[in-house]
Short mmCIF file of C-alpha atoms in Angstrom, two decimals:
data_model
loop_
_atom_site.label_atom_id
_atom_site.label_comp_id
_atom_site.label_asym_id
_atom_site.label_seq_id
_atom_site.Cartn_x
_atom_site.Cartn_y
_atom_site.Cartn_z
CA UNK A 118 -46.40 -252.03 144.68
CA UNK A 119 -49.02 -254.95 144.81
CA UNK A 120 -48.14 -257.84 146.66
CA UNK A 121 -49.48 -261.43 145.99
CA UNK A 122 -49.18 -264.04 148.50
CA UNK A 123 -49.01 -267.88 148.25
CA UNK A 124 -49.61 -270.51 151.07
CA UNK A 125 -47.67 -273.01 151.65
CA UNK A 126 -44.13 -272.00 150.24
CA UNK A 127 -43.46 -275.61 150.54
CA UNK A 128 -44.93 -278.93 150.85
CA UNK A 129 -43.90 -282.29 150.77
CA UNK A 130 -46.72 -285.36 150.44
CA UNK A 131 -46.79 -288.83 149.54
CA UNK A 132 -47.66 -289.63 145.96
CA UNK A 133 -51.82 -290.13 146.27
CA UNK A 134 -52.58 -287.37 147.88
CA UNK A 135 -53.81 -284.03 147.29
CA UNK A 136 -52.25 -280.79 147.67
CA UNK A 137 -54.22 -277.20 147.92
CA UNK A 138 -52.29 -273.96 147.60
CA UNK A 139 -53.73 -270.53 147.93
CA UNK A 140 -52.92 -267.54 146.04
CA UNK A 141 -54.43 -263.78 147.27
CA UNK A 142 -53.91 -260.65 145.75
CA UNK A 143 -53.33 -258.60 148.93
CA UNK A 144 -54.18 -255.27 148.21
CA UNK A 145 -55.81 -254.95 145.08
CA UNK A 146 -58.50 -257.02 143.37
CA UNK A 147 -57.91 -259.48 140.93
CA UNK A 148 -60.67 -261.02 138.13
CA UNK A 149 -58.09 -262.69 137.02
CA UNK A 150 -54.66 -264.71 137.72
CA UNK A 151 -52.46 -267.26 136.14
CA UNK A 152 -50.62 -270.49 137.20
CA UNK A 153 -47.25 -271.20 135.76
CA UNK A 154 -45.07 -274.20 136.61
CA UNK A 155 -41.49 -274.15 136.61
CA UNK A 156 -39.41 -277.28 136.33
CA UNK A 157 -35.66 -277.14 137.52
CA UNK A 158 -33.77 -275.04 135.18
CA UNK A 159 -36.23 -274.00 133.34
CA UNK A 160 -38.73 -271.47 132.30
CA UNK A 161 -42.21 -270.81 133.17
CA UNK A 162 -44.95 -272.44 131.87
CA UNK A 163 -48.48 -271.35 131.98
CA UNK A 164 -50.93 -273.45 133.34
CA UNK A 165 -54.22 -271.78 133.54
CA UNK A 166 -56.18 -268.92 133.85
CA UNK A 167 -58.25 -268.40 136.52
CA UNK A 168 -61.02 -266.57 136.17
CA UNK A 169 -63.10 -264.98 139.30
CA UNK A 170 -66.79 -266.53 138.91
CA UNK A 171 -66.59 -268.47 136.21
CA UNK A 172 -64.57 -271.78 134.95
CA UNK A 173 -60.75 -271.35 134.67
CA UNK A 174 -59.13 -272.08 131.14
CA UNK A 175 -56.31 -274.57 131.03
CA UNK A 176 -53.23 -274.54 128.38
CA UNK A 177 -53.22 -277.62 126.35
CA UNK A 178 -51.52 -280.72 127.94
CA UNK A 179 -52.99 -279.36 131.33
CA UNK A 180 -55.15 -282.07 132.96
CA UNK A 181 -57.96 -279.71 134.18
CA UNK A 182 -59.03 -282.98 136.00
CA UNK A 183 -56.04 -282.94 137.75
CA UNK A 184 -55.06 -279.66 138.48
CA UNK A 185 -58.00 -278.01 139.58
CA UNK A 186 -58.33 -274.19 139.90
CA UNK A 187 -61.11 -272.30 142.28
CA UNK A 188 -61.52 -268.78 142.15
CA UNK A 189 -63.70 -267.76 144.36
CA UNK A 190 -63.06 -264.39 145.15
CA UNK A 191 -61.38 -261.41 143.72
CA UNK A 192 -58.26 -261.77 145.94
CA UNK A 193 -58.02 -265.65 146.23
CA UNK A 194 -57.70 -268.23 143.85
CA UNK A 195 -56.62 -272.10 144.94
CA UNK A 196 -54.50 -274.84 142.63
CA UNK A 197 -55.46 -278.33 144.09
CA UNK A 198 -53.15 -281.03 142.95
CA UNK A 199 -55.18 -284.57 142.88
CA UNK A 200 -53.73 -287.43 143.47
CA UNK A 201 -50.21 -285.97 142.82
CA UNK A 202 -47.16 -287.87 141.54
CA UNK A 203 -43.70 -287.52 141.63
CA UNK A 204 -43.77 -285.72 137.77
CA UNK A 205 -46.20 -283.10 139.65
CA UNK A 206 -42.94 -282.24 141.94
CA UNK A 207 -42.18 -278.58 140.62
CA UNK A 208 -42.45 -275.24 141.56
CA UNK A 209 -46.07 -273.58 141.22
CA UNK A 210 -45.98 -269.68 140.65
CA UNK A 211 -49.08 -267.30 140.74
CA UNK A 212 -49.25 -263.88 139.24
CA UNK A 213 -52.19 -261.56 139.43
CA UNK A 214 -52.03 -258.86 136.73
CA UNK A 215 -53.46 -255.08 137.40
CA UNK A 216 -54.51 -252.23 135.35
CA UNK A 217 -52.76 -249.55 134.03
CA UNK A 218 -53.24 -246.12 132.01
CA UNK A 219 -50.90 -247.37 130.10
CA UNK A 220 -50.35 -250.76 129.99
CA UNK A 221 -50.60 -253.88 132.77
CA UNK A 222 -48.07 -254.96 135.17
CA UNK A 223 -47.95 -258.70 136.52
CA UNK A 224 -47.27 -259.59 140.33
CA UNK A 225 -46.03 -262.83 140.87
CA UNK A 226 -46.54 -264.41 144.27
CA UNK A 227 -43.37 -266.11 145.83
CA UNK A 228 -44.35 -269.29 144.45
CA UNK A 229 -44.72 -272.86 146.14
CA UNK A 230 -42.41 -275.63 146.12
CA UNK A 231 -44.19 -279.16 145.89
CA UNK A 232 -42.39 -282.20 146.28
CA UNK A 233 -43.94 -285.73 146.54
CA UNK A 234 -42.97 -288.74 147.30
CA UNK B 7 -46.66 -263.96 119.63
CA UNK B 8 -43.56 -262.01 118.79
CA UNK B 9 -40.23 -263.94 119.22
CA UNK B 10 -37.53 -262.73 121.59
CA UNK B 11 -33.87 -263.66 121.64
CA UNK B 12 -31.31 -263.19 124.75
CA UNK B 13 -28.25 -264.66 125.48
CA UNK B 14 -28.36 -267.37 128.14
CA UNK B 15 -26.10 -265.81 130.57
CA UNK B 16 -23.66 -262.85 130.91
CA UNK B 17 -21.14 -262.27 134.24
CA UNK B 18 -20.62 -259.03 135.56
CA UNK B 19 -18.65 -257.37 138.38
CA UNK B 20 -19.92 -255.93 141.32
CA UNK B 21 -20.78 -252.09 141.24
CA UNK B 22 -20.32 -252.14 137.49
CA UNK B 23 -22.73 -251.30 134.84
CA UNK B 24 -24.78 -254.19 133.24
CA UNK B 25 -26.37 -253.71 129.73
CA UNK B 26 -28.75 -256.70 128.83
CA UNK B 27 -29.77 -256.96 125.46
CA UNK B 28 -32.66 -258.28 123.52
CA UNK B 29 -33.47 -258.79 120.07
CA UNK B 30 -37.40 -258.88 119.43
CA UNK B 31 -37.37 -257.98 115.21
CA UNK B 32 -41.36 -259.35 115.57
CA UNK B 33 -42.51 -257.04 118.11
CA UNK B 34 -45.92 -255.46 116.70
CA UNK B 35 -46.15 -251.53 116.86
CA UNK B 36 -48.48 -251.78 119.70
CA UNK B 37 -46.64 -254.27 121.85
CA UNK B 38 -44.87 -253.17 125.17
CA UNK B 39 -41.55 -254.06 126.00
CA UNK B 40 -41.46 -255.36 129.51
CA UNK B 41 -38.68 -256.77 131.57
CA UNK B 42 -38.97 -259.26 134.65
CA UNK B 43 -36.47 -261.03 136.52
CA UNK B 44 -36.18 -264.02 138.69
CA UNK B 45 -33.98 -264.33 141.59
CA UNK B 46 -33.45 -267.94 142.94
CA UNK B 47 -36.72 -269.87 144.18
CA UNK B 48 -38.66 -267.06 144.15
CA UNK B 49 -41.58 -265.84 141.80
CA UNK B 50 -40.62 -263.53 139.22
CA UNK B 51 -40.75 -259.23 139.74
CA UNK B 52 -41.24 -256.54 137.30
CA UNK B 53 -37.99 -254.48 136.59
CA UNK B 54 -39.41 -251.98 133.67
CA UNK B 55 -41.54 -251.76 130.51
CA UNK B 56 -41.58 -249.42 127.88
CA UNK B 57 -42.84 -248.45 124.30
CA UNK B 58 -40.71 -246.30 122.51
CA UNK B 59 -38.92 -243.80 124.57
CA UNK B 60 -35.80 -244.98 126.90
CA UNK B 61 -37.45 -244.99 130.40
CA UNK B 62 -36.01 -245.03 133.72
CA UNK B 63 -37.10 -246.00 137.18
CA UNK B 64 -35.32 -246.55 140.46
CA UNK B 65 -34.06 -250.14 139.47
CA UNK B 66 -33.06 -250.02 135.78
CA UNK B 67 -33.04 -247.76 132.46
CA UNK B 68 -34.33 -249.22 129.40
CA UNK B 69 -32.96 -248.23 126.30
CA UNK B 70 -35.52 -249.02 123.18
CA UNK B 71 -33.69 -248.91 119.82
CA UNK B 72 -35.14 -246.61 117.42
CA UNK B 73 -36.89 -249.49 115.00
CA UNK B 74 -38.11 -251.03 117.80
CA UNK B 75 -36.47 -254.50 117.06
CA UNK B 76 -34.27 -254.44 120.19
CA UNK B 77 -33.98 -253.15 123.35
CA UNK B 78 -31.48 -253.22 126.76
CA UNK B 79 -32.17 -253.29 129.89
CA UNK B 80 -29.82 -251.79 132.11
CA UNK B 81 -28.44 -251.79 135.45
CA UNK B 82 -26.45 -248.83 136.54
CA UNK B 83 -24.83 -250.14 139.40
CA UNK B 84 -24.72 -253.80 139.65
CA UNK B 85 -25.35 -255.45 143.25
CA UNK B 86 -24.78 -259.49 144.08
CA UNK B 87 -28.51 -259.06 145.09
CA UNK B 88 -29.46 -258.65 141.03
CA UNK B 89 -28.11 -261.94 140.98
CA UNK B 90 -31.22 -263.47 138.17
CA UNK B 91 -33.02 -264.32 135.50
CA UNK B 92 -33.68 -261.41 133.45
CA UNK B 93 -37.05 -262.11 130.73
CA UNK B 94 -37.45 -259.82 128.08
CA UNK B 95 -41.21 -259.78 127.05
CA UNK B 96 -43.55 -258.19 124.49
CA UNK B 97 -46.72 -257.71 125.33
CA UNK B 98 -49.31 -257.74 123.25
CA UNK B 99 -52.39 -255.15 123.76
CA UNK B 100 -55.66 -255.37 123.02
CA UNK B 101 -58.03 -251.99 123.63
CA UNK B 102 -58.42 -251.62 127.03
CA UNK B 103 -55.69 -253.11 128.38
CA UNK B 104 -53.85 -256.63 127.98
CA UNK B 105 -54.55 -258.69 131.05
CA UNK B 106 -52.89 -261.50 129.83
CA UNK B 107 -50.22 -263.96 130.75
CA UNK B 108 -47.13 -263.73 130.09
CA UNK B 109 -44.67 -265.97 127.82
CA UNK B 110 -41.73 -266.30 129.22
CA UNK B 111 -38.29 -267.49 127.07
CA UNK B 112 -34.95 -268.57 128.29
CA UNK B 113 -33.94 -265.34 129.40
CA UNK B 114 -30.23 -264.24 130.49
CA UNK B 115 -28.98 -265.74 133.56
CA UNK B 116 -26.97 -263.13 135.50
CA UNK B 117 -23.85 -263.83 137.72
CA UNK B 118 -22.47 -261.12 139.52
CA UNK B 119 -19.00 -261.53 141.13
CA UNK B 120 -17.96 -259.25 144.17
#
């Protein structure tokens, strides 16, 4: 099946700072992908959609000042954190979906834990 | 969005069958059933999907009730490795295909003991 990487799995960094990750769709090309957060012990959330070559669109509540999404290409889209905070420690998931006859299948990359300080 | 209800966990023994259940009475006639899971810190993976039929595939059947209101996922042979999250989730289609995100509930925590 498809296979959709993130980079870093992990990352710790003091509160201030920014924090990129990467998400690529390996072997298939992807217009679009989503970013979902998950907080301990509970579900995903959706984030935003990230659209290749145009402006992603963010769920309400999302600081699209904050969390800012690139997608440059149709395998690679990047979540920066700004100046992240300790509330922004979570785990960030990216899924790319792809097209079917029949109906669309997601592929979720492994996700990254952030942690900061 | 249609609503889905699953219990919050179940327990299960090692090489036995698992039968997952979900209610979804608001699924639209055009929605597909899919199932996901989530094993511990990592992203979530696609088990099966299906419309109306029972499907199978080499990690799960899915049984899809008649009315459409409920479906189960199951797992023929349970392994400590299907140790998850299980998410039951309509999708919702659109001509020419979905392509969007998923909503994701509580889903069923599964323990299996060796």
């Amino acid at each position: 099946g498809a296979v959709v990487s993130q980079h870093p799995s992990w990352v710790i960094c003091k509160s201030g700072t920014s924090v990129k990750i990467e998400c690529r769709s390996l072997d298939f090309q992807a217009t679009t992908m989503f970013w979902y957060r998950q907080f301990p012990k509970q579900s995903l959330m959706l984030m935003a959609t990230s659209n290749e070559g145009s402006k992603a669109t963010y769920e309400q509540g999302v600081e699209k000042d904050k969390f800012l999404i690139n997608h440059a290409s149709l395998t690679l889209s990047t979540l920066t954190v700004t100046s992240a905070h300790p509330e922004d420690s979570s785990f960030y998931i990216c899924s790319a979906p792809t097209l079917g006859e029949s109906t669309d299948t997601q592929y979720f990359g492994p996700g990254t834990r952030l942690t900061v300080l | 969005d249609a609503k889905t209800t699953q219990p919050n966990s179940m327990e299960s023994n090692e090489e036995e069958p698992v039968h997952l259940p979900c209610n979804h009475s608001t699924i639209s006639g055009t929605d597909y059933i899919h199932w996901y899971r989530q094993l511990p810190s990592q992203g979530p993976e696609y088990v099966i999907h299906g419309l109306t039929s029972n499907v199978n595939n080499r990690m799960a059947s899915l049984a899809i009730a008649e009315d459409r209101k409920s479906s189960t996922l199951i797992l023929h042979r349970a392994t400590l490795r299907d140790a998850a999250v299980y998410y039951c989730i309509p999708i919702i289609k659109n001509y020419g295909g979905s392509q969007g995100n998923l909503i994701f509930g509580k889903g069923t925590k599964l323990s299996v003991k060796p």
